[in-house]
Short mmCIF file of C-alpha atoms and ligand atoms in Angstrom, two decimals:
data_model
loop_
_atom_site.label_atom_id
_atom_site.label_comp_id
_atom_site.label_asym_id
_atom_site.label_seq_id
_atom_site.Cartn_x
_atom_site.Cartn_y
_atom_site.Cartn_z
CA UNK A 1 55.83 -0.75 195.16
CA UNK A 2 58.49 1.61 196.52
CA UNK A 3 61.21 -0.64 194.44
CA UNK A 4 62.71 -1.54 197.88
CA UNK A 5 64.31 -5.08 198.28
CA UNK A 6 65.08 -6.63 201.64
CA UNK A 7 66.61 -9.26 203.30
CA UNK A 8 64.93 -10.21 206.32
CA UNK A 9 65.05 -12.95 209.17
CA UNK A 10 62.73 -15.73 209.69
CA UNK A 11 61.20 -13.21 212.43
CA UNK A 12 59.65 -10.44 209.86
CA UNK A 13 58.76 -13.03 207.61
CA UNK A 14 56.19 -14.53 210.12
CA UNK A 15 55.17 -11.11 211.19
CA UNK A 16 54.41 -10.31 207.46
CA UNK A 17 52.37 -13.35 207.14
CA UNK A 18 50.45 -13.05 209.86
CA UNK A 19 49.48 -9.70 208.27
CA UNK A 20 48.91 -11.56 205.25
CA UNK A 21 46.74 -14.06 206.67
CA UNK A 22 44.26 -11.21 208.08
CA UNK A 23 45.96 -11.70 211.75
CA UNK A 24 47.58 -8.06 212.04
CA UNK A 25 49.69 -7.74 215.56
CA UNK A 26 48.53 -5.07 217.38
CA UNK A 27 50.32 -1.56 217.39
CA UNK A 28 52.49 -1.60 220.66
CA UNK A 29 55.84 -0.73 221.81
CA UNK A 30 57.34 -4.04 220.93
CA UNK A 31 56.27 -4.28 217.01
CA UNK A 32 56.18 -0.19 216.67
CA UNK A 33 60.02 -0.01 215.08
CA UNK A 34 59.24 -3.00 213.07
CA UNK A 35 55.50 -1.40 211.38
CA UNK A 36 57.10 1.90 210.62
CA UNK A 37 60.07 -0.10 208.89
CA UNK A 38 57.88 -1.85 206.97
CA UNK A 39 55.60 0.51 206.40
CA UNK A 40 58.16 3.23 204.95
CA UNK A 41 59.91 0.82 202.86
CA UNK A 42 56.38 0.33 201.40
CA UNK A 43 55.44 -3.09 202.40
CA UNK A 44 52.71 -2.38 204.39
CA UNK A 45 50.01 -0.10 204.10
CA UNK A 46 47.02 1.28 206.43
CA UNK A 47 44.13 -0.38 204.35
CA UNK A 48 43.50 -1.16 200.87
CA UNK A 49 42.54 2.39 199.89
CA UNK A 50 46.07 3.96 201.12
CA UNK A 51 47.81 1.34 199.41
CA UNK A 52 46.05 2.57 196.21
CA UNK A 53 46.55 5.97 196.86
CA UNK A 54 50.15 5.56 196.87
CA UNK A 55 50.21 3.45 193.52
CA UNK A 56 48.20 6.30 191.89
CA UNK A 57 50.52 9.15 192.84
CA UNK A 58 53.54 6.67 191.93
CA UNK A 59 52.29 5.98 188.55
CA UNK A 60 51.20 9.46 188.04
CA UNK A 61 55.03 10.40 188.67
CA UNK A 62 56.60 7.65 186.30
CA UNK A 63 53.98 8.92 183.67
CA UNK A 64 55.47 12.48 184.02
CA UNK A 65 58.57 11.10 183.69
CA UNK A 66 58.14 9.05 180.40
CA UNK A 67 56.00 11.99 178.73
CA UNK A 68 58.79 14.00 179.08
CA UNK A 69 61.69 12.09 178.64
CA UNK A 70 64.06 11.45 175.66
CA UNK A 71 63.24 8.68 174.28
CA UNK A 72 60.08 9.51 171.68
CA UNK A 73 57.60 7.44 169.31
CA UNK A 74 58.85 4.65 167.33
CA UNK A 75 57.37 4.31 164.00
CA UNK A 76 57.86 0.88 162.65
CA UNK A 77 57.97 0.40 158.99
CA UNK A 78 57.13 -3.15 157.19
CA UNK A 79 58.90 -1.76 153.93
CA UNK A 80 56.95 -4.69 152.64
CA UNK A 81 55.76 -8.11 153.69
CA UNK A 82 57.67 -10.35 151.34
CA UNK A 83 60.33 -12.59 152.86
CA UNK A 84 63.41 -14.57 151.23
CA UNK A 85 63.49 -17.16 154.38
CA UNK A 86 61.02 -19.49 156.30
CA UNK A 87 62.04 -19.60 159.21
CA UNK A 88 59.99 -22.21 160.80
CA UNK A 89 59.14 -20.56 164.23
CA UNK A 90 58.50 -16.91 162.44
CA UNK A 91 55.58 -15.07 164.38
CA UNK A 92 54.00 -13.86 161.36
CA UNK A 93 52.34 -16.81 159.08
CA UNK A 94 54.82 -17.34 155.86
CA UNK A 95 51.70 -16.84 153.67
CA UNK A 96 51.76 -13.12 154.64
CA UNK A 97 55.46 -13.55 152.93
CA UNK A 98 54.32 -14.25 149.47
CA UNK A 99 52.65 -10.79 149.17
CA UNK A 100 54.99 -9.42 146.51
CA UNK A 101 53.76 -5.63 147.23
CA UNK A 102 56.37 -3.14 148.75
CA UNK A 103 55.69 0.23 149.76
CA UNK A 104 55.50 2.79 146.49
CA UNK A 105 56.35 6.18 146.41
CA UNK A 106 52.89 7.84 146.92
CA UNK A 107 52.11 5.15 150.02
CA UNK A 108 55.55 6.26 151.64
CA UNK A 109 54.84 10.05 150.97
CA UNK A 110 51.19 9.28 152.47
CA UNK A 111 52.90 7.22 154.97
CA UNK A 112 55.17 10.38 155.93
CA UNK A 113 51.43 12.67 156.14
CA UNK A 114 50.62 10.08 158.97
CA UNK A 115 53.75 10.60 161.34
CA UNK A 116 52.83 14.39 160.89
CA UNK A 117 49.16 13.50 162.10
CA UNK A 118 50.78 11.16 164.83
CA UNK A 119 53.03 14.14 166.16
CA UNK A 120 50.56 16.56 165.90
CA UNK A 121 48.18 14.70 168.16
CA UNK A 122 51.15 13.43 170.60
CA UNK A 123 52.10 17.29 170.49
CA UNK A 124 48.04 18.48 171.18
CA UNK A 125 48.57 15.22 174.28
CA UNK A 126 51.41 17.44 175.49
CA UNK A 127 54.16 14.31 174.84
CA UNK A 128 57.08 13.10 173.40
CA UNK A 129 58.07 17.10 172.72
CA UNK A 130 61.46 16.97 173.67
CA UNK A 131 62.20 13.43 172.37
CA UNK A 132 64.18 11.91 169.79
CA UNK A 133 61.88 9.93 167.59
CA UNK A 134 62.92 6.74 165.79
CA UNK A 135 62.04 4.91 162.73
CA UNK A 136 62.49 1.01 162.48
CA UNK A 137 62.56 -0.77 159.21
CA UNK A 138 61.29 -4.34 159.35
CA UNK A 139 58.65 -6.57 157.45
CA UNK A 140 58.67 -9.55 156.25
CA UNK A 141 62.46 -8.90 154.89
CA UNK A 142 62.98 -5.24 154.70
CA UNK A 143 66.66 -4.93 152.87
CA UNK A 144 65.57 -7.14 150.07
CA UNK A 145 67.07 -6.62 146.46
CA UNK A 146 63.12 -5.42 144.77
CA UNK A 147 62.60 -3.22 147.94
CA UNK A 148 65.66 -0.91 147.31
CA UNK A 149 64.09 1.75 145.95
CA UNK A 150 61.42 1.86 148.78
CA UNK A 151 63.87 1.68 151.59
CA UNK A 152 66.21 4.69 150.41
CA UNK A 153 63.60 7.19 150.30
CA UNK A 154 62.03 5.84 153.73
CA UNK A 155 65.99 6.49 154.92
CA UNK A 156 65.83 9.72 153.57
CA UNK A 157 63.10 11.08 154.37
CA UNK A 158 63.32 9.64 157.77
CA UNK A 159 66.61 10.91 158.84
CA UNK A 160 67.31 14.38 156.16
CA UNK A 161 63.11 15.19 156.58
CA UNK A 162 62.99 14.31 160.66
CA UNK A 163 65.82 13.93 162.27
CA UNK A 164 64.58 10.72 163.40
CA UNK A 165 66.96 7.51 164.55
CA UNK A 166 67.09 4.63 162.46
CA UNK A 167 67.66 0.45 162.80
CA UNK A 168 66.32 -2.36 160.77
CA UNK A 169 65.15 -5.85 162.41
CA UNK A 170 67.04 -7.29 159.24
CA UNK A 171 67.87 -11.60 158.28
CA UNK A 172 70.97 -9.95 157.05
CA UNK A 173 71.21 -11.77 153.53
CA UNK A 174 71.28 -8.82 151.91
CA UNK A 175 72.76 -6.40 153.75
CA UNK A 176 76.07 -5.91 151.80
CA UNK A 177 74.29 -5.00 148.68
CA UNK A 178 72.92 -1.72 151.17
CA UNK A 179 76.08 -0.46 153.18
CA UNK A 180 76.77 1.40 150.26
CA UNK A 181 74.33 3.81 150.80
CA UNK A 182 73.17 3.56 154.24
CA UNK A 183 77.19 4.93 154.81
CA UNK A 184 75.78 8.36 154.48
CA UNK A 185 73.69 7.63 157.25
CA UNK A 186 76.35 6.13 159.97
CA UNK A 187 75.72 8.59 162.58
CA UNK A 188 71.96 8.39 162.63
CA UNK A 189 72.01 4.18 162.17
CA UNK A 190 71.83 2.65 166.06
CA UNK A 191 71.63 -1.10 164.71
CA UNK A 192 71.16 -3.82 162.49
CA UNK A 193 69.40 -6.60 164.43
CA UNK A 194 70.18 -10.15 162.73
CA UNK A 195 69.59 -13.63 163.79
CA UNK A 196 72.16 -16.39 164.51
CA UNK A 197 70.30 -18.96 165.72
CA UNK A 198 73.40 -21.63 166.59
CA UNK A 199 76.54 -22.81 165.07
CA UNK A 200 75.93 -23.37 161.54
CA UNK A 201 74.83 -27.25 161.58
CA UNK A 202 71.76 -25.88 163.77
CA UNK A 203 71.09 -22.11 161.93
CA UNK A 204 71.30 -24.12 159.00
CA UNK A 205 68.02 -25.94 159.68
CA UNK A 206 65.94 -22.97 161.05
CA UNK A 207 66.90 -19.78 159.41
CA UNK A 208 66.51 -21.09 155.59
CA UNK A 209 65.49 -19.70 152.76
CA UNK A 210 62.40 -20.46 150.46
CA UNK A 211 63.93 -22.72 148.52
CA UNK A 212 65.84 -24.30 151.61
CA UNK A 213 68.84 -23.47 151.93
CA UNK A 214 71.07 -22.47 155.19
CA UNK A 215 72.14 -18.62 155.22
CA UNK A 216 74.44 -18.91 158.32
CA UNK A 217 77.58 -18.58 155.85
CA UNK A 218 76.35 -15.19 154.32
CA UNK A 219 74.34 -13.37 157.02
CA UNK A 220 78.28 -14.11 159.09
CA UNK A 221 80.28 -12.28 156.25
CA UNK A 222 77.79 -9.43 156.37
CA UNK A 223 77.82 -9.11 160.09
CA UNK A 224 81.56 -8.88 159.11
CA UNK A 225 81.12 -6.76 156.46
CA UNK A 226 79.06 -4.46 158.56
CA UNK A 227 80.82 -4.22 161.92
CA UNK A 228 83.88 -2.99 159.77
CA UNK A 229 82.14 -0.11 158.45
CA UNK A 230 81.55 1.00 161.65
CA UNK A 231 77.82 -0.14 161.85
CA UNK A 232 76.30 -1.44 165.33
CA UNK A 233 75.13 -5.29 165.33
CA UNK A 234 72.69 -6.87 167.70
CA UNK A 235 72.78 -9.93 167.17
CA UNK A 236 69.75 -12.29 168.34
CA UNK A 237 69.33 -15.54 168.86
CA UNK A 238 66.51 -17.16 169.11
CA UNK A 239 66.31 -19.86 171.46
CA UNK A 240 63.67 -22.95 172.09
CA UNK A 241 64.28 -26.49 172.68
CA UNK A 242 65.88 -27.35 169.80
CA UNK A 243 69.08 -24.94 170.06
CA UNK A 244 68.83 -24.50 173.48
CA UNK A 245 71.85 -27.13 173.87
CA UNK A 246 74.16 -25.07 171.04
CA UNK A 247 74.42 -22.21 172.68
CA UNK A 248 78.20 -23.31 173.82
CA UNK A 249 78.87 -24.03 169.75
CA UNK A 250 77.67 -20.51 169.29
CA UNK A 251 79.83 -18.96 172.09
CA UNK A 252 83.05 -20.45 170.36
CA UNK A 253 82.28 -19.01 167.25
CA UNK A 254 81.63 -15.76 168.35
CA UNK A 255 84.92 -16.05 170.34
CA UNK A 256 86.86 -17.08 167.19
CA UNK A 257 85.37 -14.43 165.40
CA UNK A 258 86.56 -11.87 168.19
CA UNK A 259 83.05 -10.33 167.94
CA UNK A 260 82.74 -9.56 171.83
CA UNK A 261 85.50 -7.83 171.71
CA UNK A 262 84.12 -4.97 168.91
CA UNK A 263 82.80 -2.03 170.55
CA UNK A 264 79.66 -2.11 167.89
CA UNK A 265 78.49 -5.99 168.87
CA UNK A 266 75.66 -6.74 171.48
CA UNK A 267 74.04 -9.54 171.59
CA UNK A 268 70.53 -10.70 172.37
CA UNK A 269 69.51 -14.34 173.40
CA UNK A 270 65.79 -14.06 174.06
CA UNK A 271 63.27 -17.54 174.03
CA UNK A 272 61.39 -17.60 170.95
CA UNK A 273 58.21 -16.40 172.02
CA UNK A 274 54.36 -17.14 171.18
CA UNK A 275 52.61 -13.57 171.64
CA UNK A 276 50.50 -14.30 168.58
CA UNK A 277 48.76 -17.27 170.79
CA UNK A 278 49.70 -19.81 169.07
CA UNK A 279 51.24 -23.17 171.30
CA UNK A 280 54.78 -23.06 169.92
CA UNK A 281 56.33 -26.50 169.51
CA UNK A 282 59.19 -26.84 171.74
CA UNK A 283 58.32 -23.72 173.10
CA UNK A 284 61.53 -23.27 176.02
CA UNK A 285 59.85 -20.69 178.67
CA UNK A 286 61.56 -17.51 179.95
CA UNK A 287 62.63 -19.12 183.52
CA UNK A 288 63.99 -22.32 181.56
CA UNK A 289 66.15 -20.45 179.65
CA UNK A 290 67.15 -18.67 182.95
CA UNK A 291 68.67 -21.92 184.39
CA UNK A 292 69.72 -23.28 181.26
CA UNK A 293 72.16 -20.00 181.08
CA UNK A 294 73.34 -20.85 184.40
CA UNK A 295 74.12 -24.74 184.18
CA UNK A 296 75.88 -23.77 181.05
CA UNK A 297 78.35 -20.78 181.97
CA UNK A 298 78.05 -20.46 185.90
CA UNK A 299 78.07 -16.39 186.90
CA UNK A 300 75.16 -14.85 184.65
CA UNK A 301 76.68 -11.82 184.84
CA UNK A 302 79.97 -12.42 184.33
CA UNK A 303 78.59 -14.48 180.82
CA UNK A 304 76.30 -11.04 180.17
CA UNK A 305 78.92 -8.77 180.54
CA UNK A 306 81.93 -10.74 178.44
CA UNK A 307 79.80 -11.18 175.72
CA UNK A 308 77.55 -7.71 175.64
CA UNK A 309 75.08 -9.82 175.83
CA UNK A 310 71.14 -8.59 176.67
CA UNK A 311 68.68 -11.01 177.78
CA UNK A 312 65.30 -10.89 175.43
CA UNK A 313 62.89 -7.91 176.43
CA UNK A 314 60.59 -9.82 178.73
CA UNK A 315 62.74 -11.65 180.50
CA UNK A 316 65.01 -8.60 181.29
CA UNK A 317 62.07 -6.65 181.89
CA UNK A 318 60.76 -8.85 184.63
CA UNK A 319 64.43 -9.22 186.12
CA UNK A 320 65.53 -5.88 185.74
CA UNK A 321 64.04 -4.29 189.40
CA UNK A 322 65.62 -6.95 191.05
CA UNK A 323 68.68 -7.12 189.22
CA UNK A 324 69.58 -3.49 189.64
CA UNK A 325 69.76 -4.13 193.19
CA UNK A 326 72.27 -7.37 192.64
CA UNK A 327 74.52 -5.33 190.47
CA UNK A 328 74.33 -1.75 191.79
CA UNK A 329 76.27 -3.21 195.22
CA UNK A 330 74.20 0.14 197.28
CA UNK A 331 73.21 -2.96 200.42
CA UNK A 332 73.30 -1.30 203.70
CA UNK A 333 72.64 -2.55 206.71
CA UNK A 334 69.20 -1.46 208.50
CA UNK A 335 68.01 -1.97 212.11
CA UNK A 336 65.13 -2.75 213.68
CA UNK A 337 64.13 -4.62 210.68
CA UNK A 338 66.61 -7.27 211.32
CA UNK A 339 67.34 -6.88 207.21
CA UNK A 340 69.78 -5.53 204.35
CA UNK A 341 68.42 -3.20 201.84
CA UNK A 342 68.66 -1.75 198.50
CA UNK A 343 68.13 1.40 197.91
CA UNK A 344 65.33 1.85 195.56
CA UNK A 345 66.77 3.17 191.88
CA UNK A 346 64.54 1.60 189.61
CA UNK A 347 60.78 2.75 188.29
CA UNK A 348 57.63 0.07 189.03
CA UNK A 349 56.31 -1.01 185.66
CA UNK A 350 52.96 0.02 185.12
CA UNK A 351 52.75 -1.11 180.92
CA UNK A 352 54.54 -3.92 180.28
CA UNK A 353 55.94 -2.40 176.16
CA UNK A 354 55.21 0.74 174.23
CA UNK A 355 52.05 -0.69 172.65
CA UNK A 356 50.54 0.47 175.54
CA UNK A 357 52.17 3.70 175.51
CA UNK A 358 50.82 4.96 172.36
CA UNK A 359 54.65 4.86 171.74
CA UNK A 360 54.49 2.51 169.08
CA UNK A 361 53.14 2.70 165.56
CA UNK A 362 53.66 0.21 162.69
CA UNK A 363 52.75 1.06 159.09
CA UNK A 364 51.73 -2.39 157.79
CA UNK A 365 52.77 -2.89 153.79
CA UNK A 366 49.04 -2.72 153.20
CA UNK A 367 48.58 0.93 154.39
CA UNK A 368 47.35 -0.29 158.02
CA UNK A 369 48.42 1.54 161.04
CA UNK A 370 49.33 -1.05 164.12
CA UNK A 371 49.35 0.12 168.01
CA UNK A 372 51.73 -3.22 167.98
CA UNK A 373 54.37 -4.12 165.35
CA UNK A 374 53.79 -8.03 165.68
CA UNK A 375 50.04 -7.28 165.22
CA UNK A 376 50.59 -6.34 161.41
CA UNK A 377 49.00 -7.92 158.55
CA UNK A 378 45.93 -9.01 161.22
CA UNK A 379 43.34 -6.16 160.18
CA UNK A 380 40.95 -6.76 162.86
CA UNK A 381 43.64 -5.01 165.02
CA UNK A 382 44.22 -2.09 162.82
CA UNK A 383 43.60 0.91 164.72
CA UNK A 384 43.63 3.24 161.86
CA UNK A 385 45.30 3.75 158.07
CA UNK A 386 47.59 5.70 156.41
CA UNK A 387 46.69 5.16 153.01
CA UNK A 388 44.94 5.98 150.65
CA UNK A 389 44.32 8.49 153.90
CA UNK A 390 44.62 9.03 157.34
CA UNK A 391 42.67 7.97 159.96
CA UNK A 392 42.64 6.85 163.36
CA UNK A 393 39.98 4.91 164.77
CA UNK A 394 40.22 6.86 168.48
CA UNK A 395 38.20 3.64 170.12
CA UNK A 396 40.33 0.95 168.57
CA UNK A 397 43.30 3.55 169.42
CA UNK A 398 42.89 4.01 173.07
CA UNK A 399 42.02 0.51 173.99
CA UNK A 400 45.80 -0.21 173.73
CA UNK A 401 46.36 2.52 176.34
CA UNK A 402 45.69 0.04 179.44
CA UNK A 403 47.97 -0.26 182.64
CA UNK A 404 48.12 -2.94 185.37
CA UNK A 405 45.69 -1.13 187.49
CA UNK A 406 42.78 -1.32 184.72
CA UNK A 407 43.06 -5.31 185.23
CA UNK A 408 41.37 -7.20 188.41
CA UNK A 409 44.24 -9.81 188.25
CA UNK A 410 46.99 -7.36 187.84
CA UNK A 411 45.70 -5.11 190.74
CA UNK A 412 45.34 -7.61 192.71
CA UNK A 413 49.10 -9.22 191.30
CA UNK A 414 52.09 -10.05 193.77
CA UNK A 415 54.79 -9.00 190.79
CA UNK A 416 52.60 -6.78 188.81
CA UNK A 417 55.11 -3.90 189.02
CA UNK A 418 58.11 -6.18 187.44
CA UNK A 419 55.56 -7.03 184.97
CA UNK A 420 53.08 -4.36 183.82
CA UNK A 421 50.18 -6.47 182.81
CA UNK A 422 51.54 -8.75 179.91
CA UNK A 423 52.23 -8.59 176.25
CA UNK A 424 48.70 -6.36 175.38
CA UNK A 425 48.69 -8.52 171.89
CA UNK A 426 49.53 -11.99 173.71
CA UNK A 427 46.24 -11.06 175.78
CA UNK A 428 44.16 -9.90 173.21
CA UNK A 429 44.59 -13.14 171.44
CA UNK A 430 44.48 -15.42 173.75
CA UNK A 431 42.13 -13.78 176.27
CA UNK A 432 39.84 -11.30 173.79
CA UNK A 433 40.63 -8.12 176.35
CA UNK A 434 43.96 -6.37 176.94
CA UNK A 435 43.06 -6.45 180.50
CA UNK A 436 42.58 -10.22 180.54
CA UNK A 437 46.24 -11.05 181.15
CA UNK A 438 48.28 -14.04 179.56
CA UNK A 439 51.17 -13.81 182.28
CA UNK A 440 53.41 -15.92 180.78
CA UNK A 441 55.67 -17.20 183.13
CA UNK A 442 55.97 -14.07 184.97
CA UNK A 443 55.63 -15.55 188.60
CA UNK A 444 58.23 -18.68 187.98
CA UNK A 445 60.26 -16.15 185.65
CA UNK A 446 60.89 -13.99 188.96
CA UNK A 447 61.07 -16.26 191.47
CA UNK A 448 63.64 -18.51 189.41
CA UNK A 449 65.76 -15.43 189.09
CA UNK A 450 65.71 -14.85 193.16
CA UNK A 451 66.23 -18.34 193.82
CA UNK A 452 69.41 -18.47 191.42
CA UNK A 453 70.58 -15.54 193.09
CA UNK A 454 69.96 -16.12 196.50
CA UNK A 455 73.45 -16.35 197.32
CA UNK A 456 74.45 -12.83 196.80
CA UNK A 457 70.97 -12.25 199.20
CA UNK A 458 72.50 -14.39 202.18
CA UNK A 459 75.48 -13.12 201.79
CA UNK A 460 74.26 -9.79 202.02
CA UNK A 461 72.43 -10.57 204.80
CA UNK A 462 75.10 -12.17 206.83
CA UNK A 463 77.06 -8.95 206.67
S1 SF4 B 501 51.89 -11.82 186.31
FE1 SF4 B 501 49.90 -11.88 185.25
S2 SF4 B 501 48.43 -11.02 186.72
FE2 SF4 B 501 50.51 -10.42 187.36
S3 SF4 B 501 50.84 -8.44 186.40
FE3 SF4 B 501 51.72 -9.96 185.05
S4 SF4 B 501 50.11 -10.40 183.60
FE4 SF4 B 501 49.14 -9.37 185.36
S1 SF4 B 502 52.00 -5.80 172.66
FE1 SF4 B 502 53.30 -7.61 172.98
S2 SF4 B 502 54.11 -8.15 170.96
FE2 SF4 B 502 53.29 -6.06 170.85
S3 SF4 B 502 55.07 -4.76 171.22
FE3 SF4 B 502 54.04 -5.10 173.19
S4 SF4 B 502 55.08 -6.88 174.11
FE4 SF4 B 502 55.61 -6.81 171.91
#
């Protein structure tokens, strides 16, 4: 809870199972040193009640701190829900991608009415007030040729109306035919986000287009194209089984294209994931990919760091607490505890994304409003409109607004705080309550991660 990470002898680690197991050494001289160790590094508590206590006046703080920080609301945009590709592991089903409608002028100006409402009621909430807000552009395909018009006045209004940020989750095909007059907007554009999914003999057969065709060719020229006019690329990859064994191929290329060495690339592998509920064929879970990224290039950081490269939200989510502690180098030593520690720099995650935040808000093509962008187009999960007016349906609103103390598993959770309950939508689907967690792979996704690093603990320890 306190973010503190140890490494301790064989001697605490029976002590703290005995605890565990209900058989709790009595207070005296001998153990003293040892129970106020423990105790202040926040390992052990009094009873049940102090323990929860101390979670409520943590997660009190780290709410303070996000209502007030810097980073605001994003508003997602699905400029429209048409898509050139099929990609054949897309989360959103590709009969949603026939829908030939893309946002018109009056939706986007009723679309704009909403994000006042939105403010207003963050403002009236007291949060986000000193924030930058952002907009993302998305969809479906949102930089398609017949959705031109709809995405400059979206860019517009966005960034000359707000002052918000702006990125697009883009496939890239069509970016060139847009630098032209997103150039204006250079300073206020954080990223284009476009999938590479392998060297081309494996992109080829995943990211195609209706009609079947590979796109790796084109969507490399315009991540060319783009990181010479001084735009920012992530660049994600998508990995299951299939490319899992290409990620080497992919390396090279990216090597011989020099793009780890531009200041503008970063790069984000991430497993191709199944919030929606569905089984994914050849699904390749988060602490799979873990070890498959070791086998293949030997000192994860060293890979993450020569390459720019991120690892995909959950799994660096779940890692992150523990990984701070690897590369922030602050180990001391610490006596009576027999142990090294860390000091503790990171916050404990209470909500695992911004759904739950009421940081998120997706305008669905259809004039839906979404607490979660991969929920749009499914209008049982709606939790209000924007057109032909605004509304917010407060009930289906604030049951998004759920932390890991609202859930009897996650209260009761060993790594709830390097989790934070679960993708809300992944649990909703699969479970019917955002409370009923999914945990997908949290526990082995954690422990993995430890075990592959236990060398830097021992040696730690041994100092
Ligand atoms: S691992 Fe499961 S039970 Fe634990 S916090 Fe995450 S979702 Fe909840
Ligand atoms: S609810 Fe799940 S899918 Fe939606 S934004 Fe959060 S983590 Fe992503």
């Amino acid at each position: 809870m306190s973010g503190a990470i140890d490494t301790i002898g064989v001697e605490v680690k029976q002590f703290l199972d005995r605890i565990r197991k209900g058989d709790v050494p009595s207070r005296n001289e001998d153990y003293e040193p040892l129970y106020q160790f423990l105790e202040k590094r926040g390992y052990i508590y009094e009873s049940r009640d102090s323990e929860w206590a101390k979670l409520f006046e943590i997660r009190d703080h780290v709410y303070r701190l996000q209502d007030t920080s810097v980073a605001g609301i994003t508003f997602n945009v699905c400029t429209t829900y048409m898509c050139n590709l099929r990609c054949p592991y897309c989360y959103q089903g590709h009969e949603l991608h026939e829908k030939s409608h893309a946002l018109t002028m009056t939706e986007i100006d009723k679309m704009f009415k909403a994000v006042d409402g939105i403010l207003a009621m963050e403002k009236e909430k007291g949060r986000y007030q000193n924030a930058t807000h952002r907009m993302m552009l998305y969809g479906g395909e949102p930089l398609l040729p017949t959705t031109r018009e709809t995405v400059r006045e979206v860019v517009r209004r966005a960034v000359d109306g707000y002052g918000f940020r702006i990125y697009a989750i883009t496939n890239g095909t069509f970016l060139h035919d847009y630098l032209d007059f997103f150039e204006q907007y250079k300073e206020e554009w954080d990223y284009f986000q476009i999938s590479v999914d392998g060297p081309k003999s494996i992109h080829d057969q995943r990211r195609i287009t209706a009609g079947g065709q590979g796109t790796f060719d084109r969507i490399a020229r315009n991540i060319d194209m783009a990181l010479e006019r001084g735009f920012r690329i992530a660049l994600r990859t998508n990995i299951n089984k299939d490319n899992v064994d290409h990620l080497e191929e992919l390396v090279s290329f990216v090597e011989q294209k020099g793009w780890h060495e531009h200041p503008l690339f970063f790069w984000q592998i991430s497993p191709v994931t199944d919030h929606y509920g569905d089984n994914l064929p050849n699904h390749l879970p988060e602490h799979k990919l873990l070890v498959a990224l070791y086998e293949k290039f030997g000192d994860l950081e060293e890979f993450l760091e020569k390459y720019s490269v991120q690892l995909g939200t959950d799994l660096s989510m779940r890692t992150s607490r523990i990984r701070q502690a690897i590369t922030s180098k602050d180990w001391v030593m610490n006596n009576p505890g027999d142990s090294c520690i860390s000091i503790p720099n990171t916050l404990p995650i209470f909500k695992e994304c911004s759904a739950r935040e009421h940081r998120f808000y997706a305008f669905g093509a259809e004039g839906a409003i979404y607490a979660c962008p991969e929920s749009v187009g499914r209008s049982e999960l709606a939790i209000g409109t924007f057109f032909p007016e605004f509304v917010i349906n407060p009930i289906k609103h604030n049951m998004w607004e759920r932390d890991i103390t609202d859930s009897e598993q996650c209260g009761t959770c060993s790594v709830s705080l390097f989790c934070g309950g679960g993708c809300a939508y992944s649990n909703l689907m699969r479970n019917g309550s955002i409370t009923k967690p999914h945990c997908n792979y949290s526990h082995p996704t954690i422990s993995t991660y430890v075990k592959l690093n236990e060398g830097i603990f021992l040696q730690v320890q041994h100092k």
